[in-house]
PDB file of C-alpha atoms in Angstrom:
ATOM      1  CA  UNK A  39      24.986 -11.775  44.289  1.00 63.00           C
ATOM      2  CA  UNK A  40      22.446 -11.931  46.692  1.00 83.00           C
ATOM      3  CA  UNK A  41      19.214  -9.655  46.604  1.00 90.00           C
ATOM      4  CA  UNK A  42      18.235  -6.959  48.142  1.00 86.00           C
ATOM      5  CA  UNK A  43      13.933  -7.647  48.718  1.00 88.00           C
ATOM      6  CA  UNK A  44      13.513  -4.245  49.666  1.00 87.00           C
ATOM      7  CA  UNK A  45      14.323  -3.204  45.520  1.00 87.00           C
ATOM      8  CA  UNK A  46      12.404  -6.024  44.173  1.00 96.00           C
ATOM      9  CA  UNK A  47       9.325  -4.059  42.375  1.00 97.00           C
ATOM     10  CA  UNK A  48       5.662  -3.613  43.420  1.00 97.00           C
ATOM     11  CA  UNK A  49       4.468  -6.618  40.996  1.00 98.00           C
ATOM     12  CA  UNK A  50       1.014  -8.534  41.156  1.00 98.00           C
ATOM     13  CA  UNK A  51       2.404 -11.981  41.299  1.00 98.00           C
ATOM     14  CA  UNK A  52       4.037 -13.762  43.717  1.00 98.00           C
ATOM     15  CA  UNK A  53       7.486 -13.909  45.518  1.00 98.00           C
ATOM     16  CA  UNK A  54       9.548 -16.912  47.455  1.00 97.00           C
ATOM     17  CA  UNK A  55      12.496 -16.358  48.435  1.00 97.00           C
ATOM     18  CA  UNK A  56      14.982 -19.603  48.771  1.00 96.00           C
ATOM     19  CA  UNK A  57      12.835 -21.742  47.083  1.00 97.00           C
ATOM     20  CA  UNK A  58      14.329 -25.090  46.281  1.00 95.00           C
ATOM     21  CA  UNK A  59      14.106 -25.897  42.858  1.00 97.00           C
ATOM     22  CA  UNK A  60      14.027 -29.469  43.220  1.00 96.00           C
ATOM     23  CA  UNK A  61      10.331 -29.142  43.490  1.00 95.00           C
ATOM     24  CA  UNK A  62      10.445 -27.990  39.983  1.00 96.00           C
ATOM     25  CA  UNK A  63      12.382 -30.370  38.064  1.00 94.00           C
ATOM     26  CA  UNK A  64      11.862 -33.998  36.783  1.00 93.00           C
ATOM     27  CA  UNK A  65      15.175 -34.867  38.004  1.00 95.00           C
ATOM     28  CA  UNK A  66      14.211 -33.802  41.188  1.00 95.00           C
ATOM     29  CA  UNK A  67      17.705 -32.538  42.283  1.00 96.00           C
ATOM     30  CA  UNK A  68      19.059 -28.691  42.511  1.00 95.00           C
ATOM     31  CA  UNK A  69      19.875 -26.047  45.061  1.00 97.00           C
ATOM     32  CA  UNK A  70      17.728 -22.985  46.336  1.00 97.00           C
ATOM     33  CA  UNK A  71      16.557 -20.035  43.791  1.00 97.00           C
ATOM     34  CA  UNK A  72      17.560 -16.788  45.880  1.00 97.00           C
ATOM     35  CA  UNK A  73      14.253 -15.261  44.925  1.00 98.00           C
ATOM     36  CA  UNK A  74      11.681 -17.133  42.586  1.00 98.00           C
ATOM     37  CA  UNK A  75       9.184 -14.544  40.848  1.00 98.00           C
ATOM     38  CA  UNK A  76       5.197 -16.002  39.618  1.00 98.00           C
ATOM     39  CA  UNK A  77       3.694 -12.977  37.367  1.00 98.00           C
ATOM     40  CA  UNK A  78       0.360 -12.765  37.021  1.00 98.00           C
ATOM     41  CA  UNK A  79       0.677 -12.403  33.379  1.00 98.00           C
ATOM     42  CA  UNK A  80       2.347 -10.448  30.487  1.00 97.00           C
ATOM     43  CA  UNK A  81       1.836  -6.851  31.801  1.00 98.00           C
ATOM     44  CA  UNK A  82       3.213  -8.297  35.446  1.00 98.00           C
ATOM     45  CA  UNK A  83       6.229  -9.868  33.879  1.00 98.00           C
ATOM     46  CA  UNK A  84       6.601  -6.764  31.419  1.00 98.00           C
ATOM     47  CA  UNK A  85       6.791  -4.721  34.319  1.00 98.00           C
ATOM     48  CA  UNK A  86       8.779  -6.910  36.453  1.00 98.00           C
ATOM     49  CA  UNK A  87      12.068  -6.402  34.004  1.00 98.00           C
ATOM     50  CA  UNK A  88      11.135  -3.198  33.369  1.00 97.00           C
ATOM     51  CA  UNK A  89      11.310  -2.398  36.689  1.00 97.00           C
ATOM     52  CA  UNK A  90      13.923  -4.662  38.352  1.00 96.00           C
ATOM     53  CA  UNK A  91      17.719  -3.568  38.985  1.00 93.00           C
ATOM     54  CA  UNK A  92      19.528  -3.931  36.016  1.00 90.00           C
ATOM     55  CA  UNK A  93      22.175  -5.816  37.150  1.00 91.00           C
ATOM     56  CA  UNK A  94      20.138  -8.949  39.325  1.00 94.00           C
ATOM     57  CA  UNK A  95      20.349 -12.134  37.006  1.00 94.00           C
ATOM     58  CA  UNK A  96      17.123 -13.135  35.434  1.00 96.00           C
ATOM     59  CA  UNK A  97      16.931 -17.176  34.606  1.00 96.00           C
ATOM     60  CA  UNK A  98      13.470 -18.272  32.871  1.00 95.00           C
ATOM     61  CA  UNK A  99      12.631 -22.205  34.562  1.00 95.00           C
ATOM     62  CA  UNK A 100      10.241 -23.692  31.908  1.00 91.00           C
ATOM     63  CA  UNK A 101       8.807 -27.052  32.366  1.00 90.00           C
ATOM     64  CA  UNK A 102      11.509 -28.567  34.228  1.00 91.00           C
ATOM     65  CA  UNK A 103      11.903 -31.695  32.325  1.00 89.00           C
ATOM     66  CA  UNK A 104      15.088 -30.656  30.125  1.00 90.00           C
ATOM     67  CA  UNK A 105      17.167 -29.020  33.179  1.00 95.00           C
ATOM     68  CA  UNK A 106      19.724 -29.769  35.380  1.00 97.00           C
ATOM     69  CA  UNK A 107      19.927 -27.645  38.631  1.00 98.00           C
ATOM     70  CA  UNK A 108      23.494 -27.648  40.209  1.00 98.00           C
ATOM     71  CA  UNK A 109      23.359 -28.394  44.222  1.00 97.00           C
ATOM     72  CA  UNK A 110      24.223 -24.562  44.308  1.00 97.00           C
ATOM     73  CA  UNK A 111      20.778 -23.473  42.783  1.00 97.00           C
ATOM     74  CA  UNK A 112      20.618 -20.504  40.811  1.00 97.00           C
ATOM     75  CA  UNK A 113      21.231 -16.975  42.077  1.00 96.00           C
ATOM     76  CA  UNK A 114      19.384 -14.239  41.086  1.00 96.00           C
ATOM     77  CA  UNK A 115      15.722 -14.029  40.699  1.00 97.00           C
ATOM     78  CA  UNK A 116      13.867 -17.406  38.612  1.00 97.00           C
ATOM     79  CA  UNK A 117      11.039 -16.979  36.719  1.00 97.00           C
ATOM     80  CA  UNK A 118       8.066 -19.685  36.205  1.00 97.00           C
ATOM     81  CA  UNK A 119       5.387 -18.790  33.480  1.00 97.00           C
ATOM     82  CA  UNK A 120       3.210 -20.824  35.523  1.00 94.00           C
ATOM     83  CA  UNK A 121      -0.279 -18.473  36.009  1.00 97.00           C
ATOM     84  CA  UNK A 122      -3.910 -19.699  33.935  1.00 97.00           C
ATOM     85  CA  UNK A 123      -3.038 -16.293  31.924  1.00 97.00           C
ATOM     86  CA  UNK A 124      -0.125 -18.168  30.150  1.00 97.00           C
ATOM     87  CA  UNK A 125      -1.680 -21.649  29.870  1.00 96.00           C
ATOM     88  CA  UNK A 126      -4.477 -20.195  26.668  1.00 97.00           C
ATOM     89  CA  UNK A 127      -5.338 -22.089  24.237  1.00 97.00           C
ATOM     90  CA  UNK A 128      -7.157 -21.055  20.557  1.00 97.00           C
ATOM     91  CA  UNK A 129      -7.597 -22.032  17.561  1.00 97.00           C
ATOM     92  CA  UNK A 130      -8.665 -20.118  14.326  1.00 97.00           C
ATOM     93  CA  UNK A 131      -8.923 -22.069  11.731  1.00 95.00           C
ATOM     94  CA  UNK A 132      -6.037 -24.530  11.228  1.00 96.00           C
ATOM     95  CA  UNK A 133      -4.121 -22.417  13.384  1.00 97.00           C
ATOM     96  CA  UNK A 134      -3.732 -22.740  17.814  1.00 98.00           C
ATOM     97  CA  UNK A 135      -2.298 -20.316  19.923  1.00 98.00           C
ATOM     98  CA  UNK A 136      -1.157 -21.538  22.483  1.00 97.00           C
ATOM     99  CA  UNK A 137       0.185 -19.666  26.044  1.00 97.00           C
ATOM    100  CA  UNK A 138       4.372 -20.327  26.329  1.00 96.00           C
ATOM    101  CA  UNK A 139       3.589 -22.353  29.996  1.00 95.00           C
ATOM    102  CA  UNK A 140       0.989 -24.862  27.881  1.00 96.00           C
ATOM    103  CA  UNK A 141       2.242 -28.350  28.817  1.00 93.00           C
ATOM    104  CA  UNK A 142       2.454 -30.516  26.015  1.00 91.00           C
ATOM    105  CA  UNK A 143       1.064 -33.260  27.027  1.00 89.00           C
ATOM    106  CA  UNK A 144      -1.946 -30.809  27.095  1.00 93.00           C
ATOM    107  CA  UNK A 145      -2.571 -30.496  24.240  1.00 95.00           C
ATOM    108  CA  UNK A 146      -3.729 -34.177  23.422  1.00 94.00           C
ATOM    109  CA  UNK A 147      -7.856 -32.327  24.586  1.00 94.00           C
ATOM    110  CA  UNK A 148      -7.634 -29.717  22.012  1.00 96.00           C
ATOM    111  CA  UNK A 149      -6.056 -32.059  19.101  1.00 96.00           C
ATOM    112  CA  UNK A 150      -8.048 -34.899  19.735  1.00 95.00           C
ATOM    113  CA  UNK A 151     -11.332 -33.048  19.705  1.00 95.00           C
ATOM    114  CA  UNK A 152     -10.553 -30.831  16.752  1.00 96.00           C
ATOM    115  CA  UNK A 153      -8.920 -33.300  14.376  1.00 96.00           C
ATOM    116  CA  UNK A 154      -5.292 -31.158  14.318  1.00 97.00           C
ATOM    117  CA  UNK A 155      -3.094 -33.633  12.813  1.00 96.00           C
ATOM    118  CA  UNK A 156       0.471 -32.892  12.448  1.00 96.00           C
ATOM    119  CA  UNK A 157       0.822 -31.906  15.736  1.00 96.00           C
ATOM    120  CA  UNK A 158       0.329 -35.639  18.068  1.00 96.00           C
ATOM    121  CA  UNK A 159       3.652 -35.442  18.327  1.00 95.00           C
ATOM    122  CA  UNK A 160       3.694 -33.312  21.026  1.00 95.00           C
ATOM    123  CA  UNK A 161       1.397 -34.948  22.684  1.00 92.00           C
ATOM    124  CA  UNK A 162       4.019 -37.073  23.859  1.00 88.00           C
ATOM    125  CA  UNK A 163       6.700 -34.914  24.573  1.00 88.00           C
ATOM    126  CA  UNK A 164       8.205 -33.472  28.282  1.00 86.00           C
ATOM    127  CA  UNK A 165       7.887 -30.202  28.755  1.00 88.00           C
ATOM    128  CA  UNK A 166       5.899 -27.412  28.146  1.00 93.00           C
ATOM    129  CA  UNK A 167       6.090 -25.250  24.622  1.00 95.00           C
ATOM    130  CA  UNK A 168       7.694 -22.343  25.605  1.00 94.00           C
ATOM    131  CA  UNK A 169      10.765 -24.560  26.711  1.00 92.00           C
ATOM    132  CA  UNK A 170      10.330 -26.769  23.571  1.00 93.00           C
ATOM    133  CA  UNK A 171      10.234 -23.221  21.132  1.00 96.00           C
ATOM    134  CA  UNK A 172      14.161 -22.503  22.700  1.00 93.00           C
ATOM    135  CA  UNK A 173      14.930 -26.461  22.396  1.00 92.00           C
ATOM    136  CA  UNK A 174      13.989 -27.605  19.327  1.00 94.00           C
ATOM    137  CA  UNK A 175      11.797 -29.910  20.559  1.00 93.00           C
ATOM    138  CA  UNK A 176      11.426 -33.432  18.695  1.00 91.00           C
ATOM    139  CA  UNK A 177      10.051 -36.686  18.666  1.00 91.00           C
ATOM    140  CA  UNK A 178       9.097 -39.378  16.024  1.00 91.00           C
ATOM    141  CA  UNK A 179      10.940 -37.588  13.237  1.00 91.00           C
ATOM    142  CA  UNK A 180       8.496 -34.187  14.149  1.00 95.00           C
ATOM    143  CA  UNK A 181      10.277 -31.269  15.849  1.00 96.00           C
ATOM    144  CA  UNK A 182       8.900 -28.187  16.731  1.00 96.00           C
ATOM    145  CA  UNK A 183      10.074 -26.496  13.783  1.00 97.00           C
ATOM    146  CA  UNK A 184       8.368 -28.241  11.776  1.00 97.00           C
ATOM    147  CA  UNK A 185       4.666 -26.813  12.834  1.00 97.00           C
ATOM    148  CA  UNK A 186       5.697 -23.068  14.650  1.00 98.00           C
ATOM    149  CA  UNK A 187       4.245 -20.358  12.177  1.00 98.00           C
ATOM    150  CA  UNK A 188       5.649 -17.779  15.238  1.00 98.00           C
ATOM    151  CA  UNK A 189       6.330 -17.171  18.909  1.00 98.00           C
ATOM    152  CA  UNK A 190       5.054 -14.116  20.539  1.00 98.00           C
ATOM    153  CA  UNK A 191       8.804 -13.123  23.102  1.00 98.00           C
ATOM    154  CA  UNK A 192       9.628 -10.468  25.672  1.00 98.00           C
ATOM    155  CA  UNK A 193      13.318  -9.293  25.742  1.00 97.00           C
ATOM    156  CA  UNK A 194      15.424  -8.114  29.260  1.00 96.00           C
ATOM    157  CA  UNK A 195      13.732  -4.963  29.122  1.00 95.00           C
ATOM    158  CA  UNK A 196      10.209  -5.880  28.300  1.00 97.00           C
ATOM    159  CA  UNK A 197      10.046  -5.288  24.829  1.00 97.00           C
ATOM    160  CA  UNK A 198       7.325  -7.331  22.931  1.00 98.00           C
ATOM    161  CA  UNK A 199       8.426  -8.966  19.552  1.00 97.00           C
ATOM    162  CA  UNK A 200       6.944 -11.296  16.790  1.00 97.00           C
ATOM    163  CA  UNK A 201       9.381 -13.913  15.687  1.00 97.00           C
ATOM    164  CA  UNK A 202       8.848 -15.487  12.904  1.00 97.00           C
ATOM    165  CA  UNK A 203       9.787 -19.600  12.568  1.00 97.00           C
ATOM    166  CA  UNK A 204      12.793 -18.679  10.315  1.00 96.00           C
ATOM    167  CA  UNK A 205      13.969 -16.494  13.246  1.00 97.00           C
ATOM    168  CA  UNK A 206      15.420 -19.128  15.108  1.00 97.00           C
ATOM    169  CA  UNK A 207      17.095 -20.065  12.924  1.00 96.00           C
ATOM    170  CA  UNK A 208      16.714 -23.670  14.691  1.00 96.00           C
ATOM    171  CA  UNK A 209      18.897 -27.123  14.317  1.00 94.00           C
ATOM    172  CA  UNK A 210      19.252 -30.602  15.615  1.00 91.00           C
ATOM    173  CA  UNK A 211      17.368 -29.839  19.454  1.00 90.00           C
ATOM    174  CA  UNK A 212      18.960 -26.111  18.954  1.00 93.00           C
ATOM    175  CA  UNK A 213      17.348 -22.860  18.535  1.00 95.00           C
ATOM    176  CA  UNK A 214      19.099 -19.070  18.428  1.00 95.00           C
ATOM    177  CA  UNK A 215      16.993 -18.096  21.433  1.00 94.00           C
ATOM    178  CA  UNK A 216      19.414 -16.718  23.852  1.00 91.00           C
ATOM    179  CA  UNK A 217      19.057 -16.139  27.555  1.00 88.00           C
ATOM    180  CA  UNK A 218      17.626 -12.675  27.425  1.00 92.00           C
ATOM    181  CA  UNK A 219      14.527 -13.499  25.448  1.00 95.00           C
ATOM    182  CA  UNK A 220      11.282 -15.343  27.165  1.00 97.00           C
ATOM    183  CA  UNK A 221       8.934 -17.171  25.228  1.00 97.00           C
ATOM    184  CA  UNK A 222       5.102 -15.397  25.230  1.00 98.00           C
ATOM    185  CA  UNK A 223       2.960 -17.438  23.036  1.00 98.00           C
ATOM    186  CA  UNK A 224       3.602 -19.633  19.778  1.00 97.00           C
ATOM    187  CA  UNK A 225       1.245 -19.823  17.062  1.00 98.00           C
ATOM    188  CA  UNK A 226       1.412 -23.819  15.163  1.00 98.00           C
ATOM    189  CA  UNK A 227       0.451 -25.020  11.942  1.00 98.00           C
ATOM    190  CA  UNK A 228      -2.208 -27.446  11.839  1.00 97.00           C
ATOM    191  CA  UNK A 229      -3.435 -30.204   9.326  1.00 95.00           C
ATOM    192  CA  UNK A 230      -7.286 -30.374   9.586  1.00 94.00           C
ATOM    193  CA  UNK A 231      -7.534 -33.770   9.741  1.00 94.00           C
ATOM    194  CA  UNK A 232      -9.785 -36.743  10.870  1.00 95.00           C
ATOM    195  CA  UNK A 233     -10.732 -36.876  14.320  1.00 95.00           C
ATOM    196  CA  UNK A 234     -10.629 -40.818  15.042  1.00 96.00           C
ATOM    197  CA  UNK A 235      -7.329 -40.848  13.069  1.00 96.00           C
ATOM    198  CA  UNK A 236      -5.735 -38.299  15.567  1.00 95.00           C
ATOM    199  CA  UNK A 237      -6.878 -39.617  18.487  1.00 95.00           C
ATOM    200  CA  UNK A 238      -5.332 -43.391  17.105  1.00 95.00           C
ATOM    201  CA  UNK A 239      -1.979 -41.567  16.457  1.00 95.00           C
ATOM    202  CA  UNK A 240      -1.744 -39.779  19.590  1.00 94.00           C
ATOM    203  CA  UNK A 241      -2.532 -43.227  20.953  1.00 94.00           C
ATOM    204  CA  UNK A 242       0.354 -45.176  18.897  1.00 94.00           C
ATOM    205  CA  UNK A 243       3.082 -43.017  19.692  1.00 93.00           C
ATOM    206  CA  UNK A 244       2.449 -42.185  23.436  1.00 89.00           C
ATOM    207  CA  UNK A 245       1.481 -46.460  23.629  1.00 92.00           C
ATOM    208  CA  UNK A 246       5.290 -46.845  21.588  1.00 89.00           C
ATOM    209  CA  UNK A 247       6.243 -44.129  25.077  1.00 85.00           C
ATOM    210  CA  UNK A 248       5.435 -46.962  27.794  1.00 85.00           C
ATOM    211  CA  UNK A 249       7.004 -49.692  25.870  1.00 84.00           C
ATOM    212  CA  UNK A 250       9.554 -48.279  24.703  1.00 82.00           C
ATOM    213  CA  UNK A 251      11.044 -45.879  26.967  1.00 83.00           C
ATOM    214  CA  UNK A 252      10.922 -45.772  31.089  1.00 80.00           C
ATOM    215  CA  UNK A 253       8.063 -44.334  33.061  1.00 78.00           C
ATOM    216  CA  UNK A 254       7.744 -43.120  36.366  1.00 80.00           C
ATOM    217  CA  UNK A 255      11.089 -42.852  37.366  1.00 85.00           C
ATOM    218  CA  UNK A 256      12.843 -39.297  38.075  1.00 90.00           C
ATOM    219  CA  UNK A 257      14.185 -38.636  34.481  1.00 88.00           C
ATOM    220  CA  UNK A 258      15.402 -36.121  32.392  1.00 87.00           C
ATOM    221  CA  UNK A 259      13.641 -38.179  28.987  1.00 84.00           C
ATOM    222  CA  UNK A 260      16.946 -38.430  26.487  1.00 90.00           C
ATOM    223  CA  UNK A 261      19.786 -37.568  28.099  1.00 95.00           C
ATOM    224  CA  UNK A 262      22.027 -37.272  25.422  1.00 96.00           C
ATOM    225  CA  UNK A 263      21.789 -35.462  21.702  1.00 95.00           C
ATOM    226  CA  UNK A 264      21.481 -38.142  19.004  1.00 95.00           C
ATOM    227  CA  UNK A 265      25.436 -37.520  17.171  1.00 96.00           C
ATOM    228  CA  UNK A 266      24.920 -37.142  13.347  1.00 93.00           C
ATOM    229  CA  UNK A 267      24.860 -40.646  12.040  1.00 95.00           C
ATOM    230  CA  UNK A 268      24.672 -43.086  15.646  1.00 96.00           C
ATOM    231  CA  UNK A 269      22.581 -43.177  18.219  1.00 95.00           C
ATOM    232  CA  UNK A 270      23.331 -41.906  22.073  1.00 96.00           C
ATOM    233  CA  UNK A 271      22.011 -45.175  22.969  1.00 96.00           C
ATOM    234  CA  UNK A 272      23.579 -47.642  21.530  1.00 97.00           C
ATOM    235  CA  UNK A 273      26.616 -46.182  21.941  1.00 98.00           C
ATOM    236  CA  UNK A 274      26.332 -45.887  25.477  1.00 97.00           C
ATOM    237  CA  UNK A 275      24.787 -50.002  25.039  1.00 96.00           C
ATOM    238  CA  UNK A 276      28.312 -50.990  22.905  1.00 96.00           C
ATOM    239  CA  UNK A 277      31.072 -49.019  24.879  1.00 97.00           C
ATOM    240  CA  UNK A 278      29.378 -50.358  28.438  1.00 96.00           C
ATOM    241  CA  UNK A 279      28.491 -46.793  29.607  1.00 96.00           C
ATOM    242  CA  UNK A 280      25.176 -47.932  30.327  1.00 95.00           C
ATOM    243  CA  UNK A 281      26.372 -49.793  33.342  1.00 96.00           C
ATOM    244  CA  UNK A 282      27.997 -46.769  35.920  1.00 97.00           C
ATOM    245  CA  UNK A 283      26.122 -45.696  38.393  1.00 97.00           C
ATOM    246  CA  UNK A 284      27.373 -43.025  41.104  1.00 97.00           C
ATOM    247  CA  UNK A 285      25.595 -42.311  44.274  1.00 96.00           C
ATOM    248  CA  UNK A 286      22.106 -43.463  43.293  1.00 96.00           C
ATOM    249  CA  UNK A 287      22.030 -41.837  39.960  1.00 96.00           C
ATOM    250  CA  UNK A 288      22.205 -45.007  36.921  1.00 95.00           C
ATOM    251  CA  UNK A 289      21.015 -44.647  33.290  1.00 95.00           C
ATOM    252  CA  UNK A 290      17.823 -46.808  33.038  1.00 92.00           C
ATOM    253  CA  UNK A 291      17.968 -50.898  32.574  1.00 89.00           C
ATOM    254  CA  UNK A 292      14.874 -50.261  29.748  1.00 90.00           C
ATOM    255  CA  UNK A 293      16.380 -47.285  28.110  1.00 92.00           C
ATOM    256  CA  UNK A 294      20.303 -46.308  28.495  1.00 93.00           C
ATOM    257  CA  UNK A 295      20.146 -43.150  27.328  1.00 95.00           C
ATOM    258  CA  UNK A 296      17.172 -42.233  30.510  1.00 93.00           C
ATOM    259  CA  UNK A 297      19.785 -41.074  32.969  1.00 94.00           C
ATOM    260  CA  UNK A 298      17.416 -42.082  36.318  1.00 93.00           C
ATOM    261  CA  UNK A 299      18.014 -40.647  39.577  1.00 94.00           C
ATOM    262  CA  UNK A 300      16.568 -41.559  43.069  1.00 93.00           C
ATOM    263  CA  UNK A 301      18.908 -39.712  45.124  1.00 94.00           C
ATOM    264  CA  UNK A 302      19.264 -35.815  45.829  1.00 94.00           C
ATOM    265  CA  UNK A 303      22.469 -35.376  44.745  1.00 96.00           C
ATOM    266  CA  UNK A 304      22.672 -32.847  41.874  1.00 97.00           C
ATOM    267  CA  UNK A 305      26.594 -33.917  41.913  1.00 97.00           C
ATOM    268  CA  UNK A 306      25.865 -36.923  41.396  1.00 97.00           C
ATOM    269  CA  UNK A 307      23.828 -36.811  38.254  1.00 97.00           C
ATOM    270  CA  UNK A 308      26.033 -34.383  36.543  1.00 98.00           C
ATOM    271  CA  UNK A 309      29.022 -36.725  36.942  1.00 98.00           C
ATOM    272  CA  UNK A 310      27.166 -39.554  35.734  1.00 97.00           C
ATOM    273  CA  UNK A 311      27.115 -37.583  32.708  1.00 97.00           C
ATOM    274  CA  UNK A 312      30.250 -36.697  32.213  1.00 98.00           C
ATOM    275  CA  UNK A 313      31.958 -39.927  33.113  1.00 98.00           C
ATOM    276  CA  UNK A 314      29.369 -42.027  30.550  1.00 98.00           C
ATOM    277  CA  UNK A 315      30.878 -38.854  28.008  1.00 98.00           C
ATOM    278  CA  UNK A 316      34.499 -39.981  28.813  1.00 98.00           C
ATOM    279  CA  UNK A 317      33.882 -43.514  28.345  1.00 98.00           C
ATOM    280  CA  UNK A 318      31.921 -43.576  25.489  1.00 98.00           C
ATOM    281  CA  UNK A 319      34.730 -40.928  23.721  1.00 98.00           C
ATOM    282  CA  UNK A 320      37.375 -43.982  24.792  1.00 97.00           C
ATOM    283  CA  UNK A 321      35.715 -46.907  23.263  1.00 96.00           C
ATOM    284  CA  UNK A 322      34.238 -45.211  20.310  1.00 96.00           C
ATOM    285  CA  UNK A 323      35.871 -41.952  19.751  1.00 97.00           C
ATOM    286  CA  UNK A 324      32.451 -39.760  19.539  1.00 97.00           C
ATOM    287  CA  UNK A 325      31.642 -37.239  22.053  1.00 98.00           C
ATOM    288  CA  UNK A 326      27.982 -37.191  23.269  1.00 98.00           C
ATOM    289  CA  UNK A 327      27.331 -33.862  24.004  1.00 97.00           C
ATOM    290  CA  UNK A 328      24.065 -33.791  26.765  1.00 97.00           C
ATOM    291  CA  UNK A 329      20.582 -33.059  25.428  1.00 94.00           C
ATOM    292  CA  UNK A 330      19.955 -31.435  29.410  1.00 95.00           C
ATOM    293  CA  UNK A 331      20.517 -28.176  30.384  1.00 94.00           C
ATOM    294  CA  UNK A 332      22.778 -27.971  33.521  1.00 97.00           C
ATOM    295  CA  UNK A 333      22.345 -24.764  35.358  1.00 97.00           C
ATOM    296  CA  UNK A 334      23.738 -23.084  38.574  1.00 96.00           C
ATOM    297  CA  UNK A 335      26.261 -23.117  41.538  1.00 95.00           C
ATOM    298  CA  UNK A 336      27.710 -26.035  42.163  1.00 90.00           C
TER     299      UNK A 336
END
């Protein structure tokens, strides 16, 4: 659809038209957003949702780490919560309240300084906390479901509700939160611990990532979910699918579940992933499932 600029609500934040989304994704590909909206704060976001044309589709863009935007871009309005109002951090005893726009790696300082045990794993997960909740992100044997107490969530009519951890029906890399809801703030349960132990665990986790996973490349992290009873990277390696190259997209030679992109075509990235799925299925009988979310028009 074509969004009429004159019919958009008058907001305090910023609208940008035909903004290319490759600038906001770790894979560095993706066509334009018809309209991008950067709300100034919760009230601004709420006002927009309550006053926009109900026929205008809305997409929430998180940290862009686990996302592939197709070359045709995204119709309607893409909302990104990147103002300081969505990146707040507040500690109350052993509970850490975080804005949904907080980048996971940005938690390192407060977790280390305050000795917040049990949260160390979050520091090495790409993306933001809002996206981590939506996809139940995890690593090192932990996931967001293990530490989330509740989240404040806004629906497409601007209504704000509090969802407890159980309300999300978390599963492996999955929650029941749909596209009609926006995470605003999360409350995480920590364990007050020895600061030096927490610092060491964060450092050890990051060092492991550095030694075993590719750094400094255009990637979305783990490309495929681990099927029950299997490891995705082993299936890819053993089937020979890790050697497939399409355009300038390939799997990292360091870790073959990390898709590496050097080009500008989202189509190449998607085609590579689909070819790997087909090859692994043919050779092993196991069907891989994308961990990366694919959105937009081809």
